Structure formats: C-alpha cells, structure tokens
Amino acid sequence: KQEVTQIPAALSVPEGENLVLNCSFTDSAIYNLQWFRQDPGKGLTSLLLIQSSQREQTSGRLNASLDKSSGRSTLYIAASQPGDSATYLCAVNTNAGKSTFGDGTTLTVKP
Amino acid sequence: KAGVTQTPRYLIKTRGQQVTLSCSPISGHRSVSWYQQTPGQGLQFLFEYFSETQRNKGNFPGRFSGRQFSNSRSEMNVSTLELGDSALYLCASSLSQGYGQETQYFGPGTRLLVL
C-alpha cells in the first residue's frame, strides 16, 4: 500500500526567501507525481506533473524534482511571495486514476 | 475551456438521509475521480470512472457509490448519511488516454455538512 508523507506540516517564512517542501513515498513503482496547491476551502490547483521517467520539472518560480529510487520529491519555491501562502499537496499515481495524497504542507509567507 | 464543475457547492443534510453530488469534467476528459477531504483524514480516494465503468475503488463502505454517464458527467451518492461523512468532496478529471501520464484537474468541491 502506497503511503505519502510530507514534511514539514507547516512552514512560515519571510517574503523573498527560497524554500523547499518535501514529499516521500513508500512504493517506487509510480507512474507520475503531481504537486498541487490548495487555498482554504477551495479545490486543488495543479502546479507541476513529473512523469516517472523525468527527474525534474520547472514552471516559473517553481521547480519540482523526483528521485524514484529513494522515494522522494521536492518542490522548490524561489523568491517566495505572500500570494504563495497555501497548502501544498503532493500526489502519487500508481495506477491510472488512483492517487495517493500526502497530508500537505501549509505555507505562510509573511510580508 | 471550461473547468471542472461541481454541484451543489454546499449542502446540509441530516443523519440517515441520502445525497447525490454531481461533477461535470472538462470537455474531452473521460476519466473522473472522486475524493473525500476531511481535517482528520486528509484527501482520500473514493473511486474513479472511465467510459461509464468504475476502474478503481478506494476503501470506503458500500454506502458510497457512483456512476458515470455517456457524456462523462459523473454522480456520487452517499446513502444513510453519518456525521462523519461531513467533508469536502472533490472530483477531478483527466484525459486518461493511458495509464498515468496525465494531469488531474480538480473542481471547487461540494462541502457537505451532516447534522
């Protein structure tokens, strides 16, 4: 059974700081890994999708890496802004349509 | 392209009642997945439908059921509601042209409160 862990559970940083969020998973036989952000009371917004054959993906100030062999992924946010404040979730797909989510990291960026 | 839509957005029910939630995927998407999100359990996978067939199922009791129509719209039903069913129910759609390899797009969710 796939288990996904995200550390830390919460993070507070001053504006402008670079930061790293971590995601680890127990079953390395994955098809892809996806990072989402969720604003309070809202649905999820996809940030980055890394295929199982890829090592990293970049979108603007975001960079996600994937190391299947060690069961780890990181989400790097450069030059953080108050608008980045949200909960960040990683999800691992091991079969089409079935995702296992971590509990998320709640990020607060202080002006 | 319109995003994933869910109706209703908010719902209040009492214990023992049943409820039906609806999800319209992005045009052209054939896979619809349903999730339950609660503060205590996080985001948990309920089931996934593809071409009107349930393809994957999570670990939820039989009171939770779903279906998908020929236009890919999906409904989920919860019978005999319990207080613990209070949650945000999210649906996600994807193209699902093959195993994995595609992004899931989420709707805004239906917030269900069971009194």
Coordinates of N, CA and C in Angstrom, one line a residue:
Chain A
K1 N 0.8 -1.2 0.0 CA 0.0 0.0 0.0 C 0.9 1.2 0.0
Q2 N 0.6 2.1 -0.9 CA 1.4 3.4 -1.0 C 1.1 4.3 0.1
E3 N 2.1 4.9 0.7 CA 2.0 5.9 1.7 C 2.8 7.1 1.3
V4 N 2.2 8.2 1.5 CA 2.9 9.5 1.1 C 3.0 10.4 2.3
T5 N 4.2 10.9 2.6 CA 4.4 11.7 3.8 C 5.0 13.1 3.3
Q6 N 4.5 14.1 3.9 CA 5.0 15.5 3.6 C 5.6 16.1 4.8
I7 N 6.8 16.6 4.7 CA 7.4 17.3 5.8 C 8.0 18.6 5.3
P8 N 7.8 19.8 6.0 CA 7.1 19.8 7.3 C 5.6 20.0 7.1
A9 N 4.9 19.8 8.2 CA 3.4 20.0 8.1 C 3.1 21.5 7.9
A10 N 3.9 22.3 8.5 CA 3.7 23.8 8.4 C 5.0 24.5 8.3
L11 N 5.0 25.6 7.6 CA 6.2 26.4 7.4 C 5.8 27.8 7.3
S12 N 6.6 28.7 8.0 CA 6.4 30.1 7.9 C 7.7 30.8 7.6
V13 N 7.7 31.6 6.5 CA 8.9 32.2 6.0 C 8.7 33.7 5.7
P14 N 9.7 34.5 5.8 CA 9.5 35.9 5.3 C 9.5 36.0 3.8
E15 N 8.9 37.0 3.3 CA 8.8 37.2 1.9 C 10.2 37.3 1.3
G16 N 10.4 36.7 0.1 CA 11.6 36.8 -0.6 C 12.5 35.6 -0.4
E17 N 12.2 34.8 0.6 CA 13.0 33.6 0.9 C 12.8 32.5 -0.1
N18 N 13.8 31.7 -0.3 CA 13.7 30.5 -1.1 C 13.4 29.3 -0.1
L19 N 12.5 28.4 -0.6 CA 12.2 27.3 0.4 C 12.0 26.0 -0.4
V20 N 12.0 24.9 0.4 CA 11.9 23.6 -0.2 C 10.8 22.8 0.6
L21 N 9.9 22.2 -0.1 CA 8.9 21.3 0.5 C 9.2 19.9 0.1
N22 N 9.0 19.0 1.1 CA 9.4 17.6 0.8 C 8.2 16.6 0.8
C23 N 8.4 15.6 -0.1 CA 7.4 14.6 -0.2 C 8.1 13.2 -0.4
S24 N 7.7 12.3 0.5 CA 8.3 10.9 0.3 C 7.2 9.9 0.2
F25 N 7.5 8.8 -0.6 CA 6.5 7.8 -0.8 C 7.2 6.4 -0.7
T26 N 6.4 5.4 -0.3 CA 7.0 4.1 0.0 C 7.1 3.2 -1.2
D27 N 6.2 3.3 -2.2 CA 6.3 2.4 -3.3 C 6.8 3.1 -4.5
S28 N 8.0 2.7 -5.0 CA 8.7 3.5 -6.0 C 8.1 3.2 -7.4
A29 N 7.2 2.2 -7.5 CA 6.6 1.9 -8.8 C 5.5 2.8 -9.1
I30 N 5.9 4.1 -9.4 CA 4.9 5.1 -9.7 C 4.8 5.4 -11.2
Y31 N 3.7 6.0 -11.6 CA 3.6 6.5 -13.0 C 3.9 8.0 -13.1
N32 N 3.5 8.7 -12.1 CA 3.8 10.1 -12.1 C 3.6 10.7 -10.7
L33 N 4.1 11.9 -10.4 CA 3.9 12.6 -9.2 C 3.4 14.0 -9.5
Q34 N 2.4 14.4 -8.8 CA 1.9 15.7 -9.1 C 1.9 16.6 -7.8
W35 N 2.3 17.9 -8.0 CA 2.2 18.8 -6.9 C 1.0 19.8 -7.1
F36 N 0.2 20.0 -6.1 CA -0.9 20.9 -6.1 C -0.8 21.9 -5.0
R37 N -1.6 23.0 -5.2 CA -1.8 24.0 -4.1 C -3.3 24.0 -3.9
Q38 N -3.6 24.2 -2.6 CA -5.0 24.4 -2.2 C -5.1 25.6 -1.3
D39 N -6.0 26.5 -1.7 CA -6.3 27.6 -0.9 C -7.5 27.2 0.0
P40 N -7.6 27.9 1.2 CA -8.6 27.5 2.2 C -10.0 27.3 1.6
G41 N -10.6 26.2 1.8 CA -12.0 25.9 1.4 C -12.2 25.8 -0.1
K42 N -11.1 25.7 -0.8 CA -11.2 25.6 -2.3 C -10.7 24.2 -2.8
G43 N -10.8 24.1 -4.1 CA -10.3 22.9 -4.7 C -8.8 22.9 -4.9
L44 N -8.3 22.0 -5.6 CA -6.8 21.9 -5.8 C -6.5 22.4 -7.2
T45 N -5.3 23.1 -7.2 CA -4.8 23.6 -8.5 C -3.5 22.9 -8.8
S46 N -3.4 22.3 -10.0 CA -2.2 21.6 -10.3 C -1.1 22.6 -10.6
L47 N 0.1 22.3 -10.0 CA 1.3 23.1 -10.2 C 2.3 22.5 -11.2
L48 N 2.6 21.2 -10.9 CA 3.6 20.5 -11.7 C 3.3 19.1 -11.7
L49 N 3.6 18.4 -12.9 CA 3.4 17.0 -13.0 C 4.8 16.4 -13.5
I50 N 5.3 15.5 -12.7 CA 6.6 14.9 -13.1 C 6.3 13.4 -13.5
Q51 N 6.7 13.1 -14.8 CA 6.5 11.7 -15.2 C 7.5 10.8 -14.5
S52 N 7.2 9.6 -14.5 CA 8.1 8.6 -13.8 C 9.5 8.6 -14.4
S53 N 9.6 8.9 -15.7 CA 10.9 8.9 -16.3 C 11.7 10.2 -16.2
Q54 N 11.1 11.2 -15.6 CA 11.7 12.5 -15.5 C 12.4 12.7 -14.2
R55 N 13.3 13.7 -14.1 CA 14.0 14.0 -12.9 C 13.5 15.3 -12.3
E56 N 13.1 16.2 -13.2 CA 12.5 17.5 -12.6 C 11.7 18.2 -13.7
Q57 N 10.9 19.1 -13.1 CA 10.0 20.0 -14.0 C 10.1 21.4 -13.4
T58 N 10.0 22.3 -14.3 CA 10.0 23.7 -13.8 C 8.9 24.5 -14.4
S59 N 8.3 25.4 -13.6 CA 7.3 26.3 -14.0 C 7.5 27.6 -13.3
G60 N 8.0 28.7 -13.9 CA 8.2 29.9 -13.3 C 9.2 29.8 -12.1
R61 N 8.7 30.2 -10.9 CA 9.5 30.2 -9.7 C 9.5 28.8 -9.1
L62 N 8.8 27.9 -9.6 CA 8.7 26.5 -9.0 C 9.5 25.5 -9.8
N63 N 10.1 24.7 -9.0 CA 10.9 23.6 -9.5 C 10.7 22.3 -8.7
A64 N 10.2 21.3 -9.4 CA 10.0 20.0 -8.7 C 10.9 18.9 -9.2
S65 N 11.5 18.2 -8.2 CA 12.4 17.1 -8.6 C 11.8 15.8 -8.1
L66 N 12.3 14.7 -8.8 CA 11.8 13.4 -8.4 C 13.0 12.4 -8.4
D67 N 13.1 11.7 -7.3 CA 14.1 10.6 -7.2 C 13.3 9.3 -6.9
K68 N 12.9 8.6 -7.9 CA 12.1 7.4 -7.7 C 12.8 6.3 -6.8
S69 N 14.1 6.2 -7.0 CA 14.8 5.1 -6.3 C 14.8 5.3 -4.8
S70 N 14.8 6.6 -4.3 CA 14.8 6.9 -2.9 C 13.4 7.2 -2.4
G71 N 12.4 7.3 -3.3 CA 11.0 7.6 -3.0 C 10.9 9.0 -2.5
R72 N 11.5 10.0 -3.2 CA 11.4 11.4 -2.7 C 11.1 12.3 -3.9
S73 N 10.4 13.4 -3.5 CA 10.2 14.5 -4.4 C 10.4 15.8 -3.6
T74 N 10.9 16.8 -4.2 CA 10.9 18.1 -3.6 C 10.3 19.2 -4.4
L75 N 9.7 20.2 -3.8 CA 9.2 21.3 -4.5 C 9.9 22.6 -4.0
Y76 N 10.6 23.2 -4.9 CA 11.4 24.4 -4.6 C 10.7 25.6 -5.1
I77 N 10.5 26.5 -4.1 CA 9.9 27.8 -4.5 C 10.9 28.9 -4.3
A78 N 11.2 29.6 -5.4 CA 12.1 30.7 -5.3 C 11.5 32.0 -5.0
A79 N 12.2 32.9 -4.3 CA 11.7 34.2 -4.0 C 10.2 34.3 -3.6
S80 N 9.9 33.6 -2.5 CA 8.5 33.5 -2.1 C 7.8 34.8 -1.9
Q81 N 6.5 34.7 -2.2 CA 5.6 35.9 -2.1 C 4.4 35.6 -1.2
P82 N 3.8 36.6 -0.6 CA 2.6 36.4 0.2 C 1.5 35.6 -0.5
G83 N 1.4 35.8 -1.8 CA 0.4 35.0 -2.6 C 0.7 33.6 -2.7
D84 N 1.9 33.1 -2.3 CA 2.2 31.7 -2.3 C 1.7 31.0 -1.1
S85 N 1.1 31.8 -0.2 CA 0.6 31.2 1.1 C -0.6 30.3 0.7
A86 N -0.5 29.0 1.1 CA -1.5 28.0 0.7 C -1.0 26.7 1.3
T87 N -1.8 25.6 1.1 CA -1.4 24.3 1.5 C -0.9 23.6 0.2
Y88 N 0.2 23.0 0.2 CA 0.8 22.3 -0.9 C 0.7 20.8 -0.7
L89 N 0.2 20.1 -1.7 CA 0.0 18.7 -1.6 C 0.7 18.0 -2.7
C90 N 1.3 16.9 -2.4 CA 1.8 16.0 -3.4 C 1.0 14.8 -3.6
A91 N 0.8 14.3 -4.8 CA 0.0 13.1 -5.1 C 0.8 12.2 -5.9
V92 N 0.8 10.9 -5.6 CA 1.5 9.9 -6.3 C 0.5 9.0 -7.0
N93 N 0.6 8.8 -8.3 CA -0.2 7.9 -9.1 C 0.5 6.6 -9.3
T94 N -0.1 5.5 -8.9 CA 0.5 4.2 -9.1 C -0.4 3.4 -10.1
N95 N -1.6 3.8 -10.3 CA -2.5 3.2 -11.3 C -3.3 4.3 -11.9
A96 N -3.7 4.2 -13.1 CA -4.5 5.3 -13.8 C -5.7 5.7 -12.9
G97 N -5.8 6.9 -12.6 CA -7.0 7.4 -11.9 C -7.0 7.2 -10.4
K98 N -6.0 6.5 -9.8 CA -5.9 6.3 -8.4 C -4.7 7.0 -7.8
S99 N -5.0 8.0 -7.1 CA -3.9 8.8 -6.5 C -3.8 8.7 -5.0
T100 N -2.6 8.7 -4.4 CA -2.4 8.8 -3.0 C -1.8 10.1 -2.7
F101 N -2.5 10.8 -1.8 CA -2.1 12.2 -1.4 C -1.4 12.2 -0.1
G102 N -0.4 13.1 0.0 CA 0.1 13.4 1.3 C -0.8 14.3 2.1
D103 N -0.5 14.6 3.4 CA -1.4 15.5 4.2 C -1.1 16.9 3.9
G104 N -0.1 17.2 3.2 CA 0.2 18.6 2.8 C 1.1 19.4 3.7
T105 N 1.7 20.4 3.2 CA 2.5 21.4 4.0 C 1.8 22.7 3.8
T106 N 1.4 23.3 5.0 CA 0.8 24.7 5.0 C 1.8 25.7 5.0
L107 N 1.9 26.5 4.0 CA 2.9 27.5 3.9 C 2.4 28.9 4.1
T108 N 3.0 29.7 5.0 CA 2.7 31.1 5.2 C 3.9 31.9 4.9
V109 N 3.7 32.8 4.0 CA 4.7 33.8 3.6 C 4.4 35.1 4.1
K110 N 5.2 35.6 5.0 CA 4.9 36.9 5.7 C 5.5 38.1 5.0
P111 N 4.7 39.1 4.8 CA 5.2 40.3 4.1 C 6.3 41.0 4.8
Chain B
K1 N -11.5 26.8 -22.4 CA -12.2 25.6 -22.0 C -12.7 25.7 -20.6
A2 N -14.0 25.4 -20.3 CA -14.5 25.4 -19.0 C -13.8 24.4 -18.1
G3 N -13.7 24.7 -16.9 CA -13.0 23.8 -15.9 C -14.0 22.8 -15.4
V4 N -13.6 22.0 -14.4 CA -14.4 21.0 -13.8 C -15.5 21.7 -12.9
T5 N -16.7 21.4 -13.1 CA -17.8 22.0 -12.3 C -18.4 20.9 -11.4
Q6 N -18.8 21.4 -10.2 CA -19.4 20.5 -9.2 C -20.7 21.2 -8.7
T7 N -21.7 20.4 -8.6 CA -22.9 21.0 -8.0 C -23.5 20.0 -7.0
P8 N -24.2 20.4 -5.9 CA -24.2 21.8 -5.5 C -22.8 22.2 -4.8
R9 N -22.6 23.4 -4.5 CA -21.3 23.8 -3.8 C -21.4 23.5 -2.3
Y10 N -22.6 23.7 -1.8 CA -22.8 23.5 -0.4 C -24.1 22.7 -0.1
L11 N -24.1 21.9 0.9 CA -25.2 21.0 1.1 C -25.3 20.7 2.6
I12 N -26.5 20.8 3.2 CA -26.7 20.4 4.6 C -27.7 19.3 4.6
K13 N -27.4 18.2 5.3 CA -28.3 17.1 5.4 C -28.3 16.6 6.8
T14 N -29.3 15.8 7.1 CA -29.3 15.2 8.5 C -29.0 13.7 8.4
R15 N -28.6 13.2 9.5 CA -28.2 11.7 9.6 C -29.3 10.9 9.0
G16 N -28.9 9.8 8.3 CA -29.9 8.9 7.8 C -30.4 9.3 6.3
Q17 N -30.2 10.5 6.0 CA -30.6 10.9 4.6 C -29.6 10.4 3.6
Q18 N -30.0 10.6 2.3 CA -29.0 10.3 1.3 C -28.7 11.6 0.5
V19 N -27.6 11.5 -0.3 CA -27.3 12.7 -1.0 C -26.6 12.3 -2.4
T20 N -26.9 13.1 -3.4 CA -26.2 12.9 -4.7 C -25.5 14.2 -5.1
L21 N -24.2 14.0 -5.4 CA -23.4 15.1 -5.9 C -23.1 14.9 -7.3
S22 N -22.9 16.0 -8.0 CA -22.7 15.9 -9.5 C -21.3 16.6 -9.9
C23 N -20.7 16.0 -10.9 CA -19.4 16.5 -11.4 C -19.5 16.5 -12.9
S24 N -19.2 17.6 -13.5 CA -19.0 17.7 -15.0 C -17.5 17.9 -15.3
P25 N -16.9 17.0 -16.0 CA -15.5 17.1 -16.3 C -15.2 18.1 -17.4
I26 N -14.0 18.4 -17.6 CA -13.5 19.2 -18.7 C -13.9 18.5 -20.0
S27 N -14.4 19.3 -21.0 CA -14.8 18.7 -22.2 C -13.6 17.9 -22.8
G28 N -14.0 16.6 -23.2 CA -13.0 15.7 -23.8 C -12.3 14.8 -22.8
H29 N -12.5 15.1 -21.5 CA -11.9 14.2 -20.5 C -12.9 13.1 -20.2
R30 N -12.3 11.9 -20.1 CA -13.1 10.7 -20.0 C -13.0 10.0 -18.6
S31 N -12.0 10.5 -17.8 CA -11.8 9.9 -16.5 C -12.3 10.9 -15.4
V32 N -13.1 10.4 -14.5 CA -13.5 11.2 -13.4 C -13.2 10.5 -12.1
S33 N -12.5 11.1 -11.2 CA -12.2 10.6 -9.9 C -12.9 11.4 -8.8
W34 N -13.2 10.7 -7.7 CA -13.8 11.4 -6.6 C -13.0 11.2 -5.3
Y35 N -12.9 12.3 -4.5 CA -12.1 12.3 -3.3 C -12.9 12.9 -2.2
Q36 N -12.6 12.4 -1.0 CA -13.2 13.0 0.2 C -12.1 13.7 1.0
Q37 N -12.3 14.9 1.4 CA -11.3 15.6 2.2 C -11.8 16.0 3.5
T38 N -11.2 15.6 4.6 CA -11.6 16.0 6.0 C -10.3 16.4 6.7
P39 N -10.5 17.2 7.8 CA -9.3 17.7 8.5 C -8.6 16.5 9.1
G40 N -9.2 15.5 9.6 CA -8.6 14.4 10.3 C -7.9 13.4 9.3
Q41 N -8.6 13.1 8.2 CA -8.1 12.0 7.3 C -7.4 12.6 6.1
G42 N -7.5 13.8 5.8 CA -6.8 14.4 4.6 C -7.7 14.0 3.4
L43 N -7.0 13.9 2.3 CA -7.6 13.7 1.0 C -7.6 12.2 0.8
Q44 N -8.7 11.6 0.6 CA -8.8 10.1 0.4 C -9.5 9.8 -0.9
F45 N -9.0 8.9 -1.7 CA -9.6 8.5 -2.9 C -10.8 7.6 -2.7
L46 N -11.9 8.0 -3.4 CA -13.1 7.2 -3.3 C -13.3 6.2 -4.5
F47 N -13.3 6.7 -5.7 CA -13.4 5.9 -6.9 C -13.1 6.7 -8.1
E48 N -12.8 5.9 -9.2 CA -12.6 6.5 -10.5 C -13.4 5.9 -11.5
Y49 N -14.0 6.7 -12.4 CA -14.8 6.1 -13.5 C -14.1 6.5 -14.9
F50 N -14.2 5.6 -15.8 CA -13.7 5.8 -17.1 C -14.6 5.1 -18.1
S51 N -15.1 5.8 -19.1 CA -16.1 5.3 -20.0 C -17.2 4.5 -19.4
E52 N -17.8 5.2 -18.4 CA -19.0 4.7 -17.7 C -18.7 3.4 -16.8
T53 N -17.5 3.1 -16.6 CA -17.1 1.9 -15.8 C -16.3 2.3 -14.6
Q54 N -16.5 1.7 -13.5 CA -15.7 2.0 -12.3 C -14.4 1.3 -12.5
R55 N -13.3 2.0 -12.6 CA -12.0 1.4 -12.9 C -11.1 1.2 -11.6
N56 N -11.3 2.0 -10.6 CA -10.6 1.9 -9.4 C -11.5 2.3 -8.2
K57 N -11.2 1.7 -7.1 CA -12.1 2.0 -5.9 C -11.2 2.1 -4.7
G58 N -11.5 3.1 -3.8 CA -10.8 3.2 -2.6 C -11.4 2.4 -1.5
N59 N -11.0 2.6 -0.3 CA -11.5 1.8 0.9 C -12.6 2.5 1.6
F60 N -13.8 2.7 1.0 CA -14.9 3.3 1.6 C -16.1 2.2 1.6
P61 N -17.0 2.4 2.6 CA -18.1 1.4 2.7 C -19.0 1.5 1.5
G62 N -19.9 0.5 1.3 CA -20.8 0.5 0.2 C -21.8 1.6 0.2
R63 N -21.9 2.3 1.3 CA -22.9 3.5 1.2 C -22.4 4.5 0.2
F64 N -21.2 4.5 -0.2 CA -20.6 5.4 -1.2 C -20.7 4.7 -2.5
S65 N -21.3 5.3 -3.4 CA -21.4 4.7 -4.8 C -21.4 5.8 -5.8
G66 N -21.1 5.5 -7.0 CA -21.1 6.5 -8.1 C -21.5 5.9 -9.4
R67 N -21.5 6.8 -10.4 CA -21.8 6.3 -11.8 C -21.3 7.4 -12.7
Q68 N -21.1 7.0 -13.9 CA -20.7 7.9 -15.0 C -21.6 7.7 -16.2
F69 N -22.0 8.8 -16.8 CA -22.9 8.8 -17.9 C -22.1 8.8 -19.2
S70 N -22.8 8.7 -20.3 CA -22.1 8.6 -21.6 C -21.4 9.9 -22.0
N71 N -21.9 11.0 -21.4 CA -21.2 12.3 -21.7 C -20.1 12.6 -20.7
S72 N -19.7 11.6 -19.9 CA -18.6 11.6 -19.0 C -19.0 12.3 -17.6
R73 N -20.1 12.9 -17.6 CA -20.5 13.5 -16.3 C -20.7 12.4 -15.3
S74 N -20.4 12.7 -14.0 CA -20.4 11.7 -13.0 C -21.2 12.1 -11.8
E75 N -21.8 11.2 -11.1 CA -22.5 11.5 -9.9 C -22.0 10.5 -8.8
M76 N -21.9 11.0 -7.6 CA -21.7 10.1 -6.5 C -22.8 10.2 -5.5
N77 N -23.1 9.1 -4.9 CA -24.3 9.0 -4.0 C -23.8 8.5 -2.6
V78 N -24.3 9.1 -1.6 CA -24.0 8.6 -0.2 C -25.3 8.3 0.4
S79 N -25.5 7.1 0.8 CA -26.8 6.7 1.5 C -26.6 6.7 3.0
T80 N -27.7 6.7 3.7 CA -27.7 6.6 5.2 C -26.5 7.5 5.8
L81 N -26.6 8.8 5.6 CA -25.5 9.7 6.0 C -25.2 9.6 7.5
E82 N -23.9 9.7 7.7 CA -23.4 9.7 9.1 C -22.7 11.0 9.4
L83 N -22.6 11.4 10.6 CA -22.0 12.7 11.0 C -20.6 12.7 10.4
G84 N -19.9 11.6 10.4 CA -18.5 11.5 9.8 C -18.4 11.7 8.3
D85 N -19.5 11.8 7.7 CA -19.5 12.0 6.2 C -19.3 13.5 5.9
S86 N -19.4 14.3 6.9 CA -19.2 15.7 6.7 C -17.8 16.0 6.1
A87 N -17.7 16.6 5.0 CA -16.4 16.7 4.3 C -16.6 17.6 3.1
L88 N -15.4 17.9 2.5 CA -15.4 18.5 1.2 C -15.2 17.4 0.2
Y89 N -16.1 17.2 -0.8 CA -16.0 16.2 -1.8 C -15.5 16.8 -3.1
L90 N -14.4 16.3 -3.5 CA -13.7 16.9 -4.7 C -13.8 15.9 -5.9
C91 N -14.0 16.3 -7.0 CA -13.9 15.5 -8.2 C -12.8 16.0 -9.1
A92 N -12.2 15.1 -9.8 CA -11.1 15.5 -10.7 C -11.3 14.8 -12.0
S93 N -10.9 15.5 -13.1 CA -11.0 14.8 -14.4 C -9.6 14.8 -15.1
S94 N -9.5 13.8 -16.0 CA -8.3 13.8 -16.8 C -8.6 13.1 -18.1
L95 N -7.7 13.3 -19.0 CA -7.9 12.7 -20.4 C -8.0 11.2 -20.3
S96 N -7.0 10.6 -19.6 CA -6.9 9.1 -19.3 C -6.8 8.4 -20.6
Q97 N -5.9 8.8 -21.5 CA -5.6 8.1 -22.7 C -4.7 6.9 -22.5
G98 N -4.3 6.7 -21.3 CA -3.4 5.6 -21.0 C -3.1 5.6 -19.5
Y99 N -2.5 4.6 -19.0 CA -2.2 4.6 -17.6 C -1.3 5.7 -17.2
G100 N -1.7 6.4 -16.2 CA -0.9 7.6 -15.7 C -0.6 8.6 -16.7
Q101 N 0.4 9.3 -16.6 CA 0.9 10.3 -17.6 C 0.0 11.5 -17.9
E102 N -1.0 11.7 -17.1 CA -1.8 12.9 -17.4 C -2.1 13.6 -16.1
T103 N -2.3 14.9 -16.3 CA -2.6 15.8 -15.2 C -4.1 15.7 -14.8
Q104 N -4.3 15.7 -13.5 CA -5.7 15.7 -13.0 C -6.1 17.2 -12.7
Y105 N -7.3 17.5 -13.1 CA -7.8 18.9 -12.9 C -9.0 18.7 -11.9
F106 N -8.9 19.5 -10.9 CA -9.9 19.4 -9.8 C -11.0 20.5 -9.9
G107 N -12.2 20.1 -9.5 CA -13.3 21.1 -9.3 C -13.2 21.8 -8.0
P108 N -14.1 22.7 -7.7 CA -14.0 23.5 -6.5 C -14.5 22.7 -5.3
G109 N -15.2 21.6 -5.5 CA -15.7 20.8 -4.4 C -17.1 21.1 -4.0
T110 N -17.7 20.1 -3.3 CA -19.0 20.3 -2.7 C -18.8 20.1 -1.2
R111 N -19.1 21.1 -0.4 CA -19.0 20.9 1.0 C -20.3 20.4 1.6
L112 N -20.2 19.2 2.2 CA -21.3 18.6 2.8 C -21.3 18.6 4.3
L113 N -22.3 19.1 4.9 CA -22.4 19.1 6.4 C -23.6 18.2 6.8
V114 N -23.3 17.2 7.6 CA -24.3 16.3 8.1 C -24.6 16.6 9.6
L115 N -25.9 16.9 9.8 CA -26.3 17.3 11.2 C -27.0 16.2 11.9

